[in-house]
């Protein structure tokens, strides 16, 4: 057993002794320190596919509510249930209580039978009952951020070369071949930068965003005369070569406002419709922090694109009529988009029938190398559609139709089960609340395939439960969809969750997700089946202490079997059984100035005979210190060991406002992080973070790739400034 494993098992005992000492001086959990943000961060970290940094619009929304709390006397259910942890049923109960009882203090909501201590903390942080509170407009918020790894990666060190043929100017004969260095493979410097301006004035909002990933150049001069393959043999640059200047970074802008009975969104925008089967481009889902509401999507139509996500958005215009403009309780929306996508193209056909087809659409948004730059913006997409929604006191239902055309057709081979250069989709969705029960769902068809999802949420005394059924055929062409479950399609599943509140200070939630591949296809040659289940218990023994325990079990079975040489059935491939436990303890002390968070996590993974079992252990201690209202500092130390990637633990953080960072910790090592937030003026916030990860079981990080670091330590430094102008 390594030294880090022994330390990982002894550190919890030290943490418990320290917590017991501080518990004697524990104070009430302070305002502004509810664990709602921590729950959001953990939900994103547990979500498959999040690896690296992501600007989450939910965090920006919560930061805005810190400055301008939501007034419960003027709020509606759509605004209130955007708060993570506030379900649609609880939102309706809160608003009914406010309108009927006319409370003057949020503490009076404690008389609601179905409200929890966490919900009260959330309401205290982000809502108000002060009817005189007004938002001062216009308001402009400027965010500037820069971050960089302190170690050089292979992409900045390895040189790209070109072989150029030198010819006699008179005879044209070849004289020699010169080898010329073209510079590093990464075209830009290692600094990642972001600049964003958001303006709000009355009923209008506007935003401008610039983002450059590490390794990207601001501007690049490109020509089709070269392929930029390493040691490419070519002639000198022809005089007639088409040379153009391309933007290597990401630039986005939008305007959102009302003009009489019509709301207009122009520029880059996000679109949320129904349950996300066909159209859901925003990155944050406000219901994922709780297991019961996880399958329920709360769609908010069109809104300006405010995150640095470079692929999931639309670019064009949206016209939306307000309720009553056309007819009572009827809303209509027309949306159009025209933009370029990043794709990998393959040659198709021969002779006069030759052309290119889309092998796959790229979602990373990187333009660091010549190959990444060449496949960026190489496919044009034109989308036009309309949506009609009918609203009533109990809920709403809507119908959406759209058509999308591409400059190159999709190829039905490796990544897609549909083909062609045009996709037409239609969907019907509903969301109703009837006597403590929410019924929501969507049925859709696109590209020759169909899909559907239906969810029921119910609420009783000390109980919430949900049940969701989903189905997506492999030929459902949901390019812009992001539904609960499998966004790639070809899946059917059942999800059930329950939350019990036996005490005001205790909460138990459990969920079970059963899934199965609909059919065997070229993209899914080995149909899969399995489950993912977890049970979480939280308890507040005092107003300043929060204890939680999570047990998780996951199984992924491959249904494909083959006979061996003796005609015996061979074991299923890719079988994986995962079992994990996570223990968390949070403590507030010194009148709320000191917050402590300790975690112990262990994950074990069993495979079939083809792979050895995996084991992962994480021990973490986090400290946040806020001696004054204008200054906060935090430290985080973690020891980890993981023998396989599936067993690797994750540490997620929001050390910088508005940004979630998460990455798996595979191998054997330790992680140290620090952050500070300083508010020298009421409208100025300066933040900084430093994270260092050291691996003891390797000589290099990400070997063989352009991200390779020749060393055992990865250090990342980031600085951010947020300034508000009024």
Tab-separated table of C-alpha atoms in Angstrom, residues 520 525-527 558-573:
chain	number	residue	atom	x	y	z
A	520	UNK	CA	-28.066	-2.885	-32.621
A	525	UNK	CA	-22.585	-2.478	-32.557
A	526	UNK	CA	-22.860	-3.965	-29.070
A	527	UNK	CA	-26.231	-3.096	-27.502
A	558	UNK	CA	-23.227	-5.503	-23.035
A	559	UNK	CA	-25.942	-7.663	-24.539
A	560	UNK	CA	-23.754	-8.924	-27.396
A	561	UNK	CA	-22.452	-12.488	-26.969
A	562	UNK	CA	-20.430	-14.719	-29.322
A	563	UNK	CA	-19.559	-18.420	-29.216
A	564	UNK	CA	-15.968	-19.515	-28.682
A	565	UNK	CA	-14.114	-22.246	-30.624
A	566	UNK	CA	-16.016	-24.934	-28.697
A	567	UNK	CA	-19.375	-23.301	-29.459
A	568	UNK	CA	-19.704	-22.139	-25.862
A	569	UNK	CA	-21.173	-18.732	-25.071
A	570	UNK	CA	-18.476	-16.168	-24.417
A	571	UNK	CA	-18.826	-13.677	-21.576
A	572	UNK	CA	-20.331	-10.331	-22.422
A	573	UNK	CA	-17.880	-7.661	-23.433
